[in-house]
Amino acid sequence: MKRLSRYRRHKAAGPALLIFALLAIGTTFSVASANTTAQTTTADRSALIEEGRQIFLKGCSSCHGLNSEGGVIAPSLVGVGAASVDFQVGTGRMPMADMSTQAMRKEPLYTPEETAALAAYVASLAPGPEIPTEAQLNYERDGSTAEGGELFRNNCAMCHNFAGQGGALTQGKYAPTLMGVEPKHIYEAMITGPQAMPVFSDKTITPKEKMDIIKWIKHAESEPNLGGASLGRVGPVTEGLLAWTFGLGILIGVAVWLAMKAR
Amino acid sequence: MTTEHRLGQVANYVDERTGAAAWMKKNLQKVFPDHWSFLLGEVALYSFIILLLSGTYLTFWFDPSAREVIYEGSYEPLEGVQMSAAYASTLHISFEVRGGLLMRQIHHWAALIFMAAIVAHLMRVFFTGAFRKPREANWIIGIGLLTLGIVEGFLGYSLPDDLLSGTGIRIAEAIIQAIPVVGSYLSYFAFGGAFPGEAFIPRIYIVHVLLLPGAFLALITVHLMMVWYQKHTQYPGPGRTEKNVVGYPLMPVYMAKAGGFFFIVFGVTAFIAAVASINPIWLYGPYTPGQISAGSQPDWYMGWLDGLVRMAPPIETYFFGYTISWNILIPGLIVPGILFTGMALYPFIESWITGDKREHYLLDRPRNAPNRTALGAM
Amino acid sequence: MSNEIEAIKDPGLPAHVHRKADHDPVAARRAERQVAAMFMISALGTVLMIASFFIPDDVFVFVPVMGDQNAHQLGLGLGMAISLFFIGMGAIHWAKTLMPDQEVIAHRHEFRSPDSDRKEFVDTVKEGAAATGLGRRSLIKRTLGAAVGLSAISPLLLFRDLGPLPGDDLKKTSWKKGTYLVTDPGDRRIRASDLEVGAVAQVLPESDDPEHRKLNDIAKDAVLLIRLRPDEFNLDAERLSWTHEGIIAFSKICSHMGCAVALYEQTTKHLLCPCHQSTFDVTRAAKVIFGPAARPLPQLNITVDAEGYLVARDPFYEPIGPSFWGRISS
């Protein structure tokens, strides 16, 4: 301690202390809140629905109402179906961290078992879109990449961009990137139409067509960039930026060297 | 027989037929001042040569046809998809022709660098006042090259007929269509009928590979000849006056430096084309008017036009059943017209404002010409 | 304050500073070796390029930051880049270190020709002009003007067949009374019950030859189908009658510059065009609420047939897509 106190007037002491304090508060908070979650899951597990209801009351009812009737800040969950819950909770969008225009994908707060319980509970309130089955997700075998591409460009690219990188909507809303999304969640998003996204009914885009789309998205995700680094797959803007900074920049650098007198 | 003797024989042969010895001697000794900012125009020139070389390569495989074909190439996600022959041939160049994708990328990156170099060169010439008498005509040619470059680039990336560039053509068609009285006629003449039609791709192909490159070659030749004949400007400094040029002779120093710089520009362009993907048309998909991608933008040098169109207030006027779309005409034609005309006439505007009718061979340092610098910055 | 500014006398070129290679033969040889090394690196680049040409195109290498790269493409490109770049570097380094770098002064000559030459030029032109006799022979002058003028204009006529006259082509689409709405792609007829509230569908008119739809037709026929709850509409009675149980149809072709307006925001009931961000309010018949579009998207009058399939009741009531001079004002 004595050795440390020799540096108490060092000019880096202030910032270092600040960083230390922030780290300490942050870790304490996440540890403490994790504990809270652990207590909930040790509750009675007799019926999945009952468990879901308990989780719901603890973590969701403050916004969505004690009977899922909704309120000013959150919609009713009656009729949204298991698929909606599996999507929203499974991608970490719910519980919503900050009450802005759109829920962000983040690390899920609930485990897959808890998510299943919540889904079962909400599904029990009223009929709604169901979680897709194994058969509906067998895109590797039953999907067609080429048809998926056609469907994607017709129905998805206008919001999510030609390569599924995402795009801007109005007033702070956005269509998120589709890279790194589980096939199950892609399917669920299509049939439930989360937030600003419209619903893509199974009659207008059939289950087979949905598999095609998922197959194409997964292909786009894994397809290596043939010509070099991808620059984000967002089009000419990043290309122009690179041409000006890297391209012209290097050339001007060489030009300066060229015109300099040698030693 | 020594090299000197051999060279002497060749020189004799040529001189007896052309009388070239005198002007060759004069021009090989020509003096060029050395400053890095004088190399921006060279970057543009060398990029142009790279475009000619890589572009000619591409023409050996590209099919400028809007004829509908079913894709049967090696790129699986487009198997069986209906597309134009232009798009299919570009896919073929990208996936099956060895070196094809590299050349496509060199061509497109060279185009972006070409336009960036033109703009940087324009800014250097503007901020140093190199457009003043006797170089006003050369400035106008330069603005002409800038304008043609923008058009050439737009037509070039529209040739593959992919979703992104096809959308750009739709925008261009809407601008043509909005012209009062004759708009729809001009559009039908340009496209050979309704949009998108089948005539547009082959037509812009000829403009892109023949007409505009021909115009470029002519204008660039005049542009360079004027610099050659009027001698390059130089920055003020000890020993440098309005009546001399201080620098290095063409042979051997300038030849080596400028020639070497060509290889540098080509090498850097090839490097970027090797490590950075550009215009991945296979991800965009073929053009069809019912589709669009989020974040559709033109290439950077058209961005100002896109921005103007987005900012335009939604004004149309109607009278006696006729429509004037101010929301398209103002940003699409009127403002660009004023802007480019103003830029072209700037040397005359400035000399009228300042009353300075003298010849200038020494450049201004931008800090010494505050009003011009402020205008340019704005 | 004195008006005289004493001109700064030209100090002349500064004294020449010699480079190391100019007076030190060791340094000169080193520079020579450096130039040679650069040319050798260039040669190696060419070898890389040639070798890479034969790498099969399904081999990938991992490059930090860039990820998996195609070895054939990367090798070809890098080889070419290295071979070109180092020729340039070598040549420039050679010029900088070994070639003479004594600055040379050349004198500018005034461009203005001597007065005698100018006078001779003017005289030549004047005499030549007088020799044509145009000043006296006005008949020749006028008929010359007519001949040249007419022959210059007439080739323009040869461009008449660049395209057909538009006629009323811009005002017509394939949509007629009784045309079925089908999915795009898929070409399946759509039942009202196929769409849930909040659903969207890309639609085209049913075609006799769906495999070979013409892009020219798609450019005018593309339609967007959206389902809302009937109480969410804010329409007059007539436009409301063009909807069916909350399902409303609009032309997908933007009234601004023709991009496909297909971004539907379910929460706000707005349609967004991604090109220039024109925003349309679906509940008020696609009224423009933001952006440069000056007109709403034309609404298609739809209903259902006896079997419940969605069908158009009428063609579009006005031309779709971007404006043009002869468009009937809306």
CSV table of N, CA and C in Angstrom, one decimal, chain C residues 4-89:
chain,number,residue,atom,x,y,z
C,4,GLU,N,4.8,53.2,-51.5
C,4,GLU,CA,5.9,52.5,-52.2
C,4,GLU,C,6.1,51.2,-51.4
C,5,ILE,N,6.1,50.1,-52.1
C,5,ILE,CA,6.4,48.8,-51.5
C,5,ILE,C,7.7,48.4,-52.2
C,6,GLU,N,8.7,48.3,-51.4
C,6,GLU,CA,10.0,47.9,-52.0
C,6,GLU,C,10.0,46.5,-52.5
C,7,ALA,N,10.2,46.3,-53.8
C,7,ALA,CA,10.1,44.9,-54.3
C,7,ALA,C,11.2,44.1,-53.7
C,8,ILE,N,10.9,42.9,-53.3
C,8,ILE,CA,11.9,42.0,-52.8
C,8,ILE,C,12.8,41.5,-54.0
C,9,LYS,N,14.1,41.7,-53.9
C,9,LYS,CA,14.9,41.3,-55.0
C,9,LYS,C,15.0,39.7,-55.1
C,10,ASP,N,14.9,39.2,-56.3
C,10,ASP,CA,15.0,37.8,-56.5
C,10,ASP,C,16.4,37.3,-56.1
C,11,PRO,N,16.4,36.5,-55.0
C,11,PRO,CA,17.7,36.0,-54.5
C,11,PRO,C,18.3,34.9,-55.4
C,12,GLY,N,17.6,34.5,-56.5
C,12,GLY,CA,18.1,33.4,-57.3
C,12,GLY,C,18.0,32.1,-56.7
C,13,LEU,N,18.2,31.0,-57.5
C,13,LEU,CA,18.1,29.7,-56.9
C,13,LEU,C,19.0,29.5,-55.7
C,14,PRO,N,18.5,28.8,-54.7
C,14,PRO,CA,19.4,28.5,-53.6
C,14,PRO,C,20.5,27.6,-54.0
C,15,ALA,N,21.6,27.6,-53.2
C,15,ALA,CA,22.8,26.8,-53.6
C,15,ALA,C,22.4,25.3,-53.6
C,16,HIS,N,23.0,24.6,-54.6
C,16,HIS,CA,22.6,23.3,-54.8
C,16,HIS,C,23.2,22.4,-53.7
C,17,VAL,N,22.3,21.6,-53.1
C,17,VAL,CA,22.8,20.6,-52.1
C,17,VAL,C,23.0,19.3,-52.7
C,18,HIS,N,24.2,18.8,-52.6
C,18,HIS,CA,24.5,17.5,-53.2
C,18,HIS,C,23.9,16.3,-52.4
C,19,ARG,N,23.5,15.3,-53.1
C,19,ARG,CA,23.0,14.1,-52.4
C,19,ARG,C,24.2,13.2,-52.1
C,20,LYS,N,24.0,12.3,-51.1
C,20,LYS,CA,25.0,11.4,-50.8
C,20,LYS,C,25.6,10.7,-52.0
C,21,ALA,N,24.7,10.2,-52.9
C,21,ALA,CA,25.2,9.4,-54.0
C,21,ALA,C,26.0,10.2,-55.0
C,22,ASP,N,25.9,11.6,-54.9
C,22,ASP,CA,26.6,12.4,-55.8
C,22,ASP,C,28.1,12.4,-55.6
C,23,HIS,N,28.5,12.3,-54.3
C,23,HIS,CA,29.9,12.4,-54.0
C,23,HIS,C,30.5,11.2,-53.3
C,24,ASP,N,29.6,10.3,-52.9
C,24,ASP,CA,30.1,9.1,-52.2
C,24,ASP,C,29.8,7.9,-53.0
C,25,PRO,N,30.8,7.3,-53.6
C,25,PRO,CA,30.6,6.1,-54.5
C,25,PRO,C,29.9,4.9,-53.8
C,26,VAL,N,30.2,4.8,-52.5
C,26,VAL,CA,29.6,3.7,-51.7
C,26,VAL,C,28.1,4.0,-51.7
C,27,ALA,N,27.7,5.2,-51.4
C,27,ALA,CA,26.3,5.5,-51.3
C,27,ALA,C,25.6,5.3,-52.7
C,28,ALA,N,26.4,5.7,-53.7
C,28,ALA,CA,25.9,5.5,-55.1
C,28,ALA,C,25.6,4.1,-55.4
C,29,ARG,N,26.6,3.2,-55.0
C,29,ARG,CA,26.4,1.8,-55.3
C,29,ARG,C,25.2,1.2,-54.4
C,30,ARG,N,25.1,1.8,-53.2
C,30,ARG,CA,24.0,1.3,-52.4
C,30,ARG,C,22.6,1.7,-53.0
C,31,ALA,N,22.6,2.9,-53.5
C,31,ALA,CA,21.3,3.3,-54.2
C,31,ALA,C,21.1,2.4,-55.4
C,32,GLU,N,22.1,2.1,-56.1
C,32,GLU,CA,22.0,1.3,-57.3
C,32,GLU,C,21.5,-0.1,-56.9
C,33,ARG,N,22.0,-0.6,-55.8
C,33,ARG,CA,21.5,-1.9,-55.3
C,33,ARG,C,20.0,-1.9,-54.9
C,34,GLN,N,19.7,-0.7,-54.3
C,34,GLN,CA,18.3,-0.6,-53.8
C,34,GLN,C,17.4,-0.6,-55.0
C,35,VAL,N,17.7,0.1,-56.1
C,35,VAL,CA,16.9,0.2,-57.3
C,35,VAL,C,16.8,-1.2,-57.9
C,36,ALA,N,18.0,-1.9,-57.9
C,36,ALA,CA,18.0,-3.3,-58.5
C,36,ALA,C,17.1,-4.2,-57.6
C,37,ALA,N,17.1,-4.0,-56.3
C,37,ALA,CA,16.3,-4.9,-55.5
C,37,ALA,C,14.8,-4.7,-55.8
C,38,MET,N,14.5,-3.4,-56.0
C,38,MET,CA,13.1,-3.1,-56.3
C,38,MET,C,12.6,-3.8,-57.6
C,39,PHE,N,13.5,-3.7,-58.6
C,39,PHE,CA,13.1,-4.4,-59.8
C,39,PHE,C,13.0,-5.9,-59.6
C,40,MET,N,13.9,-6.5,-58.8
C,40,MET,CA,13.8,-7.9,-58.5
C,40,MET,C,12.5,-8.3,-57.8
C,41,ILE,N,12.1,-7.4,-56.9
C,41,ILE,CA,10.8,-7.7,-56.2
C,41,ILE,C,9.7,-7.7,-57.2
C,42,SER,N,9.8,-6.8,-58.1
C,42,SER,CA,8.8,-6.7,-59.2
C,42,SER,C,8.7,-8.0,-59.9
C,43,ALA,N,9.9,-8.5,-60.3
C,43,ALA,CA,10.0,-9.8,-61.0
C,43,ALA,C,9.3,-10.9,-60.2
C,44,LEU,N,9.6,-10.9,-58.9
C,44,LEU,CA,9.0,-11.9,-58.0
C,44,LEU,C,7.5,-11.8,-58.0
C,45,GLY,N,7.0,-10.6,-58.1
C,45,GLY,CA,5.6,-10.3,-58.1
C,45,GLY,C,5.0,-11.0,-59.4
C,46,THR,N,5.7,-10.8,-60.5
C,46,THR,CA,5.2,-11.4,-61.7
C,46,THR,C,5.1,-12.9,-61.6
C,47,VAL,N,6.2,-13.5,-61.0
C,47,VAL,CA,6.2,-15.0,-60.8
C,47,VAL,C,4.9,-15.4,-59.9
C,48,LEU,N,4.7,-14.6,-58.9
C,48,LEU,CA,3.5,-14.9,-58.0
C,48,LEU,C,2.2,-14.9,-58.9
C,49,MET,N,2.1,-13.9,-59.7
C,49,MET,CA,0.9,-13.7,-60.5
C,49,MET,C,0.8,-14.9,-61.5
C,50,ILE,N,1.9,-15.3,-62.1
C,50,ILE,CA,1.8,-16.5,-63.0
C,50,ILE,C,1.4,-17.7,-62.3
C,51,ALA,N,2.0,-17.9,-61.1
C,51,ALA,CA,1.8,-19.1,-60.4
C,51,ALA,C,0.3,-19.1,-59.9
C,52,SER,N,-0.2,-18.0,-59.5
C,52,SER,CA,-1.6,-17.9,-58.9
C,52,SER,C,-2.6,-18.2,-60.0
C,53,PHE,N,-2.2,-17.9,-61.2
C,53,PHE,CA,-3.2,-18.2,-62.3
C,53,PHE,C,-3.7,-19.6,-62.3
C,54,PHE,N,-2.8,-20.5,-61.9
C,54,PHE,CA,-3.1,-21.9,-62.0
C,54,PHE,C,-3.7,-22.5,-60.7
C,55,ILE,N,-3.8,-21.7,-59.7
C,55,ILE,CA,-4.4,-22.2,-58.4
C,55,ILE,C,-5.9,-22.4,-58.7
C,56,PRO,N,-6.5,-23.6,-58.3
C,56,PRO,CA,-7.9,-23.8,-58.6
C,56,PRO,C,-8.7,-22.7,-57.7
C,57,ASP,N,-9.9,-22.4,-58.2
C,57,ASP,CA,-10.6,-21.2,-57.6
C,57,ASP,C,-11.4,-21.6,-56.4
C,58,ASP,N,-11.2,-22.9,-55.9
C,58,ASP,CA,-12.0,-23.2,-54.6
C,58,ASP,C,-11.0,-23.3,-53.4
C,59,VAL,N,-9.8,-22.7,-53.6
C,59,VAL,CA,-8.9,-22.8,-52.5
C,59,VAL,C,-9.0,-21.4,-51.7
C,60,PHE,N,-9.1,-21.5,-50.4
C,60,PHE,CA,-9.2,-20.3,-49.6
C,60,PHE,C,-8.1,-20.2,-48.6
C,61,VAL,N,-7.6,-19.0,-48.3
C,61,VAL,CA,-6.6,-18.8,-47.3
C,61,VAL,C,-7.2,-17.8,-46.3
C,62,PHE,N,-6.8,-18.0,-45.0
C,62,PHE,CA,-7.3,-17.0,-44.0
C,62,PHE,C,-6.3,-15.9,-43.9
C,63,VAL,N,-6.8,-14.7,-44.1
C,63,VAL,CA,-5.9,-13.5,-43.9
C,63,VAL,C,-6.5,-12.7,-42.7
C,64,PRO,N,-5.6,-12.3,-41.8
C,64,PRO,CA,-6.1,-11.6,-40.6
C,64,PRO,C,-6.9,-10.3,-41.1
C,65,VAL,N,-7.9,-9.9,-40.3
C,65,VAL,CA,-8.7,-8.7,-40.6
C,65,VAL,C,-9.6,-9.0,-41.8
C,66,MET,N,-9.1,-9.6,-42.9
C,66,MET,CA,-10.0,-9.7,-44.1
C,66,MET,C,-10.8,-11.0,-44.1
C,67,GLY,N,-10.4,-12.0,-43.3
C,67,GLY,CA,-11.1,-13.2,-43.3
C,67,GLY,C,-10.7,-14.2,-44.4
C,68,ASP,N,-11.5,-15.1,-44.8
C,68,ASP,CA,-11.2,-16.1,-45.8
C,68,ASP,C,-11.1,-15.5,-47.1
C,69,GLN,N,-10.0,-15.6,-47.8
C,69,GLN,CA,-9.8,-15.0,-49.1
C,69,GLN,C,-9.6,-16.1,-50.1
C,70,ASN,N,-10.0,-15.9,-51.3
C,70,ASN,CA,-9.8,-16.8,-52.4
C,70,ASN,C,-8.4,-16.7,-52.9
C,71,ALA,N,-7.6,-17.8,-52.8
C,71,ALA,CA,-6.2,-17.8,-53.0
C,71,ALA,C,-5.8,-17.4,-54.4
C,72,HIS,N,-6.6,-17.9,-55.4
C,72,HIS,CA,-6.3,-17.6,-56.8
C,72,HIS,C,-6.5,-16.1,-57.0
C,73,GLN,N,-7.6,-15.5,-56.6
C,73,GLN,CA,-7.8,-14.1,-56.8
C,73,GLN,C,-6.8,-13.2,-56.1
C,74,LEU,N,-6.5,-13.6,-54.8
C,74,LEU,CA,-5.6,-12.8,-54.0
C,74,LEU,C,-4.2,-12.8,-54.6
C,75,GLY,N,-3.8,-14.0,-55.0
C,75,GLY,CA,-2.4,-14.2,-55.6
C,75,GLY,C,-2.3,-13.4,-56.9
C,76,LEU,N,-3.3,-13.6,-57.7
C,76,LEU,CA,-3.3,-12.9,-59.0
C,76,LEU,C,-3.1,-11.4,-58.8
C,77,GLY,N,-4.0,-10.9,-57.9
C,77,GLY,CA,-4.1,-9.4,-57.7
C,77,GLY,C,-2.8,-8.9,-57.1
C,78,LEU,N,-2.4,-9.6,-56.0
C,78,LEU,CA,-1.2,-9.1,-55.3
C,78,LEU,C,0.0,-9.2,-56.2
C,79,GLY,N,0.1,-10.3,-57.0
C,79,GLY,CA,1.3,-10.5,-57.9
C,79,GLY,C,1.3,-9.4,-58.9
C,80,MET,N,0.2,-9.0,-59.4
C,80,MET,CA,0.1,-8.0,-60.4
C,80,MET,C,0.5,-6.6,-59.8
C,81,ALA,N,-0.1,-6.4,-58.6
C,81,ALA,CA,0.2,-5.2,-57.9
C,81,ALA,C,1.7,-5.0,-57.6
C,82,ILE,N,2.3,-6.1,-57.0
C,82,ILE,CA,3.7,-6.0,-56.7
C,82,ILE,C,4.6,-5.8,-57.9
C,83,SER,N,4.3,-6.5,-59.0
C,83,SER,CA,5.1,-6.4,-60.2
C,83,SER,C,5.0,-5.0,-60.8
C,84,LEU,N,3.9,-4.4,-60.7
C,84,LEU,CA,3.8,-3.0,-61.3
C,84,LEU,C,4.4,-2.0,-60.3
C,85,PHE,N,4.0,-2.1,-59.1
C,85,PHE,CA,4.4,-1.1,-58.1
C,85,PHE,C,5.9,-0.9,-58.0
C,86,PHE,N,6.6,-2.1,-58.0
C,86,PHE,CA,8.0,-2.0,-57.7
C,86,PHE,C,8.8,-1.5,-59.0
C,87,ILE,N,8.2,-1.7,-60.1
C,87,ILE,CA,8.8,-1.0,-61.3
C,87,ILE,C,8.8,0.5,-61.1
C,88,GLY,N,7.7,0.9,-60.7
C,88,GLY,CA,7.6,2.4,-60.4
C,88,GLY,C,8.5,2.9,-59.3
C,89,MET,N,8.5,2.1,-58.2
C,89,MET,CA,9.4,2.5,-57.1
C,89,MET,C,10.8,2.6,-57.5
